[in-house]
CSV table of C-alpha atoms in Angstrom, one decimal:
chain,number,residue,atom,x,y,z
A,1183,UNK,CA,0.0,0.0,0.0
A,1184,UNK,CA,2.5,2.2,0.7
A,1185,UNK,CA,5.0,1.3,-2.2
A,1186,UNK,CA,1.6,2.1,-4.5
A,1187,UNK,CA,0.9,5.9,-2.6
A,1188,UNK,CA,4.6,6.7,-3.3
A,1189,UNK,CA,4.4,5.9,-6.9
A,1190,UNK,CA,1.1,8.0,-7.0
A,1191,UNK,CA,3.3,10.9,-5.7
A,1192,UNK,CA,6.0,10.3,-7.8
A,1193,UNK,CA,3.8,10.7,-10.6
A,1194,UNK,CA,1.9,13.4,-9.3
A,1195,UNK,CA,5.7,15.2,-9.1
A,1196,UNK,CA,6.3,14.2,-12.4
A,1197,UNK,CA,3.4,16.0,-14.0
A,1198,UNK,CA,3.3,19.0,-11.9
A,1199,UNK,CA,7.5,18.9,-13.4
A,1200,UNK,CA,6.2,18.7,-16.8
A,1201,UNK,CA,3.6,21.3,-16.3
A,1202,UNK,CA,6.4,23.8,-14.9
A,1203,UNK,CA,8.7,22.8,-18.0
A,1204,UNK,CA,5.8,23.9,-20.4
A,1205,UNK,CA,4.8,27.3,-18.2
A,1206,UNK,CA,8.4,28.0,-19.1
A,1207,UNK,CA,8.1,27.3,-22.4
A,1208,UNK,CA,4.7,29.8,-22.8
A,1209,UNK,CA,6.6,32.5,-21.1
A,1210,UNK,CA,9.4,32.6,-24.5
A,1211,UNK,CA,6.2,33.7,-26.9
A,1212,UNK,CA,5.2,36.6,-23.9
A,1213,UNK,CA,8.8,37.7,-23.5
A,1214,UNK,CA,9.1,37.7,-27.7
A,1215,UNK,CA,6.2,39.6,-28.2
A,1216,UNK,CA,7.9,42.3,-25.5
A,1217,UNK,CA,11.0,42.2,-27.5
A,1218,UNK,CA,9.2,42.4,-30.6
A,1219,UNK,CA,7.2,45.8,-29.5
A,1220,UNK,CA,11.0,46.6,-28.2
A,1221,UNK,CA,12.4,46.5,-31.5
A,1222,UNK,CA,9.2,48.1,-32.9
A,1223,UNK,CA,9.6,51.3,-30.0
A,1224,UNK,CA,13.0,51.7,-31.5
A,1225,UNK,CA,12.1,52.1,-35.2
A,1226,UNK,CA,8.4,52.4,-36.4
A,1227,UNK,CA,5.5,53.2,-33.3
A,1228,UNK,CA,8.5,55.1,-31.2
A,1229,UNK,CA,6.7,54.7,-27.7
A,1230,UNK,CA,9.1,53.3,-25.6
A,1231,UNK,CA,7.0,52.5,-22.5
A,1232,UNK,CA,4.9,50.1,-23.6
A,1233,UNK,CA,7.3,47.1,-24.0
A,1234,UNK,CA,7.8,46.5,-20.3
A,1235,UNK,CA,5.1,45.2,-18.9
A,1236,UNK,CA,5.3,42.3,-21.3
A,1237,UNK,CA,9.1,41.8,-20.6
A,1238,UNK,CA,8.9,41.9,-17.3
A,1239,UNK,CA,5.7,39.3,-17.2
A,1240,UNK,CA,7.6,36.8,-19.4
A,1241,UNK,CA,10.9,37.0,-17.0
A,1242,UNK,CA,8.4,36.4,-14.3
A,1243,UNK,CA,6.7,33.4,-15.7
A,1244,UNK,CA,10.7,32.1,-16.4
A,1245,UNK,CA,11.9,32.2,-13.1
A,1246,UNK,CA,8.9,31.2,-11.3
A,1247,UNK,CA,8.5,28.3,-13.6
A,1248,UNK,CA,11.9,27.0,-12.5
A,1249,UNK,CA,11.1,27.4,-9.1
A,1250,UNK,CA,7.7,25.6,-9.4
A,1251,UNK,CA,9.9,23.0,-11.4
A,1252,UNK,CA,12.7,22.9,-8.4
A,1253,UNK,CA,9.5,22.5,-6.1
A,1254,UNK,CA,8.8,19.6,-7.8
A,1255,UNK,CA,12.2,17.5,-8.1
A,1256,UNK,CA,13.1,17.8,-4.8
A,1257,UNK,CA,9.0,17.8,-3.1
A,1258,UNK,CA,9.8,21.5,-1.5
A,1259,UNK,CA,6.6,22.5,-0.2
A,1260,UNK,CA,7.6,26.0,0.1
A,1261,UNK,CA,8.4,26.3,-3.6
A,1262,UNK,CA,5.5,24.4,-4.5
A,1263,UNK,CA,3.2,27.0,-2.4
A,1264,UNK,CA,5.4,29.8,-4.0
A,1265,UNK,CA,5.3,28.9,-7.3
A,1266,UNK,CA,1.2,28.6,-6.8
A,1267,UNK,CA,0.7,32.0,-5.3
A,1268,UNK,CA,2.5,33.8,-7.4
A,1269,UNK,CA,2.0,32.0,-11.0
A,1270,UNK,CA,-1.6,33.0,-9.8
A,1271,UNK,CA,-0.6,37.1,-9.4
A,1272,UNK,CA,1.4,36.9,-12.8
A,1273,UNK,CA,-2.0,35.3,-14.3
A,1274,UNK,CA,-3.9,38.5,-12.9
A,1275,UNK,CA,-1.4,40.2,-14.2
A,1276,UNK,CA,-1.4,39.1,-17.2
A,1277,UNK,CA,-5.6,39.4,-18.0
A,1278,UNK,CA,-5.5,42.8,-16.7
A,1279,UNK,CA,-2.7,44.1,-19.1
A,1280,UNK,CA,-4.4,42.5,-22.3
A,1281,UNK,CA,-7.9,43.9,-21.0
A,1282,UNK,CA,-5.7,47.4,-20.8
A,1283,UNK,CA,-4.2,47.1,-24.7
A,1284,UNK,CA,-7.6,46.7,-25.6
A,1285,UNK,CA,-9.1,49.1,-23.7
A,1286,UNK,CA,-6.3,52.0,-24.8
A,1287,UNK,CA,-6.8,50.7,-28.4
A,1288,UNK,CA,-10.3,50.0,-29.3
A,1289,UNK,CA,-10.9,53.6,-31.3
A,1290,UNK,CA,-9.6,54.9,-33.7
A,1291,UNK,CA,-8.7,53.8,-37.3
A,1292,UNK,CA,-7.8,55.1,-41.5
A,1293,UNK,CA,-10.1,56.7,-43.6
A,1294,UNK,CA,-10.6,55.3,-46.5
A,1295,UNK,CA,-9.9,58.1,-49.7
A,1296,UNK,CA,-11.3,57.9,-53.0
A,1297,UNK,CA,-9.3,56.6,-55.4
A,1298,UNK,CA,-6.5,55.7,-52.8
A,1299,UNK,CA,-5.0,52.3,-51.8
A,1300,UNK,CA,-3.6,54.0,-48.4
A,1301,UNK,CA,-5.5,55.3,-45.9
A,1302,UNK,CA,-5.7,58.7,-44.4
A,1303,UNK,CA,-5.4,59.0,-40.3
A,1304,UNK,CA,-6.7,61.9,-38.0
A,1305,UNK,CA,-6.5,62.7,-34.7
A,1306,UNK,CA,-9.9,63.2,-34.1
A,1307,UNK,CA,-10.8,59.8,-34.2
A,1308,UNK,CA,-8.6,58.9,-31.7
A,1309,UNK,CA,-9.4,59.4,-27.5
A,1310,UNK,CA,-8.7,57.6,-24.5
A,1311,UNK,CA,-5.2,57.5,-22.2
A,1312,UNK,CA,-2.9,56.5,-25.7
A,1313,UNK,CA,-3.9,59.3,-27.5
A,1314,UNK,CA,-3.8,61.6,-24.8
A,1315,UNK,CA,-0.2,60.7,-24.1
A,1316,UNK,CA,1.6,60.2,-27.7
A,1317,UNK,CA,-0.4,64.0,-28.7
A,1318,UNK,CA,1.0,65.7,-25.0
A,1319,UNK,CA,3.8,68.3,-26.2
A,1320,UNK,CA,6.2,66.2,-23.4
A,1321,UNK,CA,5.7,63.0,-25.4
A,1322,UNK,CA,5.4,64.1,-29.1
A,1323,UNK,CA,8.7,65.8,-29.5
A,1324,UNK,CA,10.3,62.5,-28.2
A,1325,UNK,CA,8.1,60.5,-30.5
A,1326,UNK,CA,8.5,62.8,-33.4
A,1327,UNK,CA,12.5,63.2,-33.4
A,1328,UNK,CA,12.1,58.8,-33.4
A,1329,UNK,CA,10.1,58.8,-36.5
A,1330,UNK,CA,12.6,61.3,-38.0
A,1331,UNK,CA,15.4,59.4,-37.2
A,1332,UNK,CA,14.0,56.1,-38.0
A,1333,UNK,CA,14.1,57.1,-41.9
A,1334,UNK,CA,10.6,55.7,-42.3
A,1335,UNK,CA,9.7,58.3,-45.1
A,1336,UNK,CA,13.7,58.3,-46.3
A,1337,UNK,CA,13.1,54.5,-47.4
A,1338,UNK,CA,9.5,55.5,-49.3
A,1339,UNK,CA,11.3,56.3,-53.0
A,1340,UNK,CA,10.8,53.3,-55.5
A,1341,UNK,CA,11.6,53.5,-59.3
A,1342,UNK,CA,10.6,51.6,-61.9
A,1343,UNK,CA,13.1,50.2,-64.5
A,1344,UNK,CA,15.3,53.7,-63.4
A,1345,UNK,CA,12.4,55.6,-63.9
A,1346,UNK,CA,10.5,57.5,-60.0
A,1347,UNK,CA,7.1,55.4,-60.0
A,1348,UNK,CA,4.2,58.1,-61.0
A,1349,UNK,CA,1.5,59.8,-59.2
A,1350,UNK,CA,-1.0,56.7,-60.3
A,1351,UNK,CA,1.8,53.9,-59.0
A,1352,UNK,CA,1.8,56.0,-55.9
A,1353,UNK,CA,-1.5,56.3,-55.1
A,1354,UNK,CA,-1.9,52.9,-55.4
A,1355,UNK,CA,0.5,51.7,-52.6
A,1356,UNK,CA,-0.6,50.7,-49.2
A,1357,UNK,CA,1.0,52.7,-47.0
A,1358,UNK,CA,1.8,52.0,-43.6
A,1359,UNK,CA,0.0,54.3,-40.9
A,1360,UNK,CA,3.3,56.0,-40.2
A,1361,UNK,CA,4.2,56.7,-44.0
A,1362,UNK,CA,0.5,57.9,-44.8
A,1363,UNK,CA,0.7,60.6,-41.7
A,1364,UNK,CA,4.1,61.5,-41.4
A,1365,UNK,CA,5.2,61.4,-45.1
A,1366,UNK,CA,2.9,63.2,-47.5
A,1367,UNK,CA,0.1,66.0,-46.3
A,1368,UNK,CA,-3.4,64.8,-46.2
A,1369,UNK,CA,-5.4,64.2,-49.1
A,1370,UNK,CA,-8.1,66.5,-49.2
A,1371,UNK,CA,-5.3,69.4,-48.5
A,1372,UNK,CA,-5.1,68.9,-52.2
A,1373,UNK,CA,-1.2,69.1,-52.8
A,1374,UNK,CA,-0.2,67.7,-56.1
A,1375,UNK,CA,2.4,64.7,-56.3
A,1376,UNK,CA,5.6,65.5,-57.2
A,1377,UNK,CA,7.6,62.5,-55.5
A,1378,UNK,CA,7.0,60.4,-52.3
A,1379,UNK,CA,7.9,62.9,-50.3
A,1380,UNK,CA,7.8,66.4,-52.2
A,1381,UNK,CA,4.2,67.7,-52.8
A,1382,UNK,CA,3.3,70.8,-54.0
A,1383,UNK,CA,0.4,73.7,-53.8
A,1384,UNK,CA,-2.6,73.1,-56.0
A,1385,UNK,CA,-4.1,75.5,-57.8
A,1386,UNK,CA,-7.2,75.4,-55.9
A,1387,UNK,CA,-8.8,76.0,-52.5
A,1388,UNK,CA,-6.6,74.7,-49.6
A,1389,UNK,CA,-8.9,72.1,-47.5
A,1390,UNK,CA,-9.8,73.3,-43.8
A,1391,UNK,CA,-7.8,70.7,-42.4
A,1392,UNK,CA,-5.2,72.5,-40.2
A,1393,UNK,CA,-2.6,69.9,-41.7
A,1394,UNK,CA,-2.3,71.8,-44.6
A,1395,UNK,CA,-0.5,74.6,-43.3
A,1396,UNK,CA,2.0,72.4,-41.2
A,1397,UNK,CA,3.0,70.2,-44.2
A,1398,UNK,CA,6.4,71.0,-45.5
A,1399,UNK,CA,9.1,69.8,-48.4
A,1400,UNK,CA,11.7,70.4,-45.8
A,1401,UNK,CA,12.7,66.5,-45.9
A,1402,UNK,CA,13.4,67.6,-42.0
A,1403,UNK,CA,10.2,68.7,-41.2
A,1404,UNK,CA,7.6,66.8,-44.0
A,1405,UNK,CA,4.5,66.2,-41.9
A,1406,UNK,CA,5.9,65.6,-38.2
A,1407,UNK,CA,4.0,67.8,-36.7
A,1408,UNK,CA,0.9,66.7,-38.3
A,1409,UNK,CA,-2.0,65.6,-36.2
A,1410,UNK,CA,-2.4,63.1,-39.0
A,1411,UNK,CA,1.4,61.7,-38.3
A,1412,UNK,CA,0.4,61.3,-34.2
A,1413,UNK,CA,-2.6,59.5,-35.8
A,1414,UNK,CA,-1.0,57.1,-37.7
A,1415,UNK,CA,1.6,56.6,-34.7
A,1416,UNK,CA,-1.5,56.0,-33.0
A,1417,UNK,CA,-2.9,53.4,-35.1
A,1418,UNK,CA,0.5,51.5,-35.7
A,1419,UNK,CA,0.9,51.2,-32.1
A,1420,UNK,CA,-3.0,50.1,-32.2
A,1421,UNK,CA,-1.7,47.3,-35.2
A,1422,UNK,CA,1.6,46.1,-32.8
A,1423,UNK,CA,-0.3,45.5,-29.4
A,1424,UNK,CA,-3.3,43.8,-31.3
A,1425,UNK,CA,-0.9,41.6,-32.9
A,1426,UNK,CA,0.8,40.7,-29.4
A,1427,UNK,CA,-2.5,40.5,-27.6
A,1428,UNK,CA,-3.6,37.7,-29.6
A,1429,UNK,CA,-0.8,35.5,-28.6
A,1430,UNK,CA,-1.0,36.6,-24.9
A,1431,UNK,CA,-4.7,35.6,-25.4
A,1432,UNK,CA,-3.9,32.3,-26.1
A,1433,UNK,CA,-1.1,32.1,-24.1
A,1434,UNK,CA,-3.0,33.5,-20.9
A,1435,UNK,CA,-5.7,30.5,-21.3
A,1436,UNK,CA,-3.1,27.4,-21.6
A,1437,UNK,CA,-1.3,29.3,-18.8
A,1438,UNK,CA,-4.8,28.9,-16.3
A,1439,UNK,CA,-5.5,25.5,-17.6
A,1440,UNK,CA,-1.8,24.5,-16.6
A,1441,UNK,CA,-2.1,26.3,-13.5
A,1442,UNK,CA,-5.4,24.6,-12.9
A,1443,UNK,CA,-4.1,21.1,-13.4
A,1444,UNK,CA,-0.6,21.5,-11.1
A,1445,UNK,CA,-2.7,22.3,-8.3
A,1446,UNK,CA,-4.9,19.9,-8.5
A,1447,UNK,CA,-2.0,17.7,-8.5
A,1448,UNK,CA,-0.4,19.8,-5.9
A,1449,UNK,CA,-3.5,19.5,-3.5
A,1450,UNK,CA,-3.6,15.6,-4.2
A,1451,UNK,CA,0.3,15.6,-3.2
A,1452,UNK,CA,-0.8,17.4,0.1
A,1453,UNK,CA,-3.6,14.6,0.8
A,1454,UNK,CA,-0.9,12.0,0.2
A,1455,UNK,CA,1.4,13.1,3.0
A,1456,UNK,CA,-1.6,13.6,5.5
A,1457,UNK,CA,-2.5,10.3,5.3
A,1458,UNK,CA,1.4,9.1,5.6
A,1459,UNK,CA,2.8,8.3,9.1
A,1460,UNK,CA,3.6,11.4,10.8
A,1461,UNK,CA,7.4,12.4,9.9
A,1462,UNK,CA,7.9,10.7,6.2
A,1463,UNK,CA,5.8,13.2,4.3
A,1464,UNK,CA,8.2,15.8,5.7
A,1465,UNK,CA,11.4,14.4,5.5
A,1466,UNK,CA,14.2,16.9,3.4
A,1467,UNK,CA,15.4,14.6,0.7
A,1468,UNK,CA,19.2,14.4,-0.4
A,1469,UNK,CA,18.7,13.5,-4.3
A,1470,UNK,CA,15.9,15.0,-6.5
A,1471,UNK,CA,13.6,12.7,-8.2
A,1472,UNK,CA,14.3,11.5,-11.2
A,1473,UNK,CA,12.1,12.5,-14.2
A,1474,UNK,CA,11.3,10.5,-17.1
A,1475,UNK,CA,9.2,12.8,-19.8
């Protein structure tokens, strides 16, 4: 009898093992998709904030899966209960930060323009914390001078066979959300194409959009102080954490379905050793347990 409850808790540390070894593994797609928005801060949505959360929720799931995973090799209660409480807190963590990127990204988004591939952007249709922060004067100037220096609208130029694609080729490229408000004015401003980048006066009534005045050929100042450009930093940023939510999404619910299963494996454990003569439950062992996935 008691050779068969030992083998129970051997296997009931095997699997909560396993489990740990696969939280670890969920926590490389969260710390990715951290890195990812890293990489993303540092070149295209320029908001450098927004990364850490993530990072720091990945490292978090690491290290406390390895403790969980210790907990289980060597039958450490205290690592076990560790591991529980605060894989629990990360969890909570984790919901409320995807409930927050939706929240801070659910308005906003392009116009669509007649006879346009890209879309136009405008700050208008944007509200809420994000846009509140990336339009502040403190923020923008940071942001700007990133989008500036990232080239973004540098990189736009294309030729065909030698020759600068024309204003019919142009207006049938889908631009990014950064290109389409940082790079050219808006459309109904009514500038006329002269490259990607160069647009001049029309010879009609300048649209009402206040825009119009700030656009500029000055490759140094183009459209960066746009409303349209925080716009379309806006809804890049909105493209980013959508992308990354989706795969916190799916890695949030394996997560509580793991977390569900190692405690009930953890609580059947605990009945184990109450119902073990008093003293062998508790005993420190000298060797972990060997695991055989």
């Amino acid at each position: 009898m008691r050779q068969k409850k030992k083998k129970k808790m051997r296997t009931s540390n095997h699997l909560i093992g396993v489990l740990n070894f696969l939280t670890f593994l969920l926590s490389i797609p969260i710390l990715g998709g951290g890195i990812w928005l890293s990489s993303r801060a540092n070149n295209t949505d320029c908001l450098k904030f927004l990364q850490w959360p993530l990072i720091i929720i990945g490292v978090s799931i690491m290290v406390v899966s390895l403790a969980g995973f210790a907990g289980a090799c060597y039958r450490n209660t205290f690592l076990m209960r560790l591991y529980l409480f605060v894989m629990f807190l990360i969890i909570a963590v984790l919901i409320g930060f995807i409930i927050f990127a939706y929240v801070v990204t659910d308005k906003g988004a392009g116009r669509r323009v007649l006879n346009r591939a890209y879309l136009d952007y405008y700050l208008e249709d944007y509200s809420g914390w994000l846009e509140e922060r990336v339009a502040s004067d403190s923020y923008w100037g940071k942001i700007a001078s990133c989008v500036r220096d990232s080239k973004v609208c540098a990189r736009m130029g294309r030729t065909v066979n030698g020759v600068p694609e024309t204003p019919d080729m142009f207006y049938l490229r889908k631009l990014t959300p950064v290109q389409s408000g940082c790079c050219k004015p808006p459309t109904d401003c009514g500038y006329i194409y002269q490259n990607e980048t160069v647009w001049n006066l029309g010879s009609g009534l300048m649209g009402g959009n206040p825009d119009c005045t700030r656009w500029s050929n000055d490759q140094a100042q183009l459209c960066y102080a746009c409303d349209s450009c925080k716009a379309g930093v806006l809804a890049s940023l909105k493209k980013s954490w959508r992308k990354v939510s989706v795969i916190n999404i799916v890695v949030m619910i394996i997560l509580v379905i793991v977390y569900i299963v190692a405690y009930a494996a953890y609580r059947n454990n605990r009945r184990m050793d109450n119902d073990e003569p008093y003293g062998e439950a508790r005993m420190t062992k000298a060797q972990p347990s060997a695991f055989h996935l």
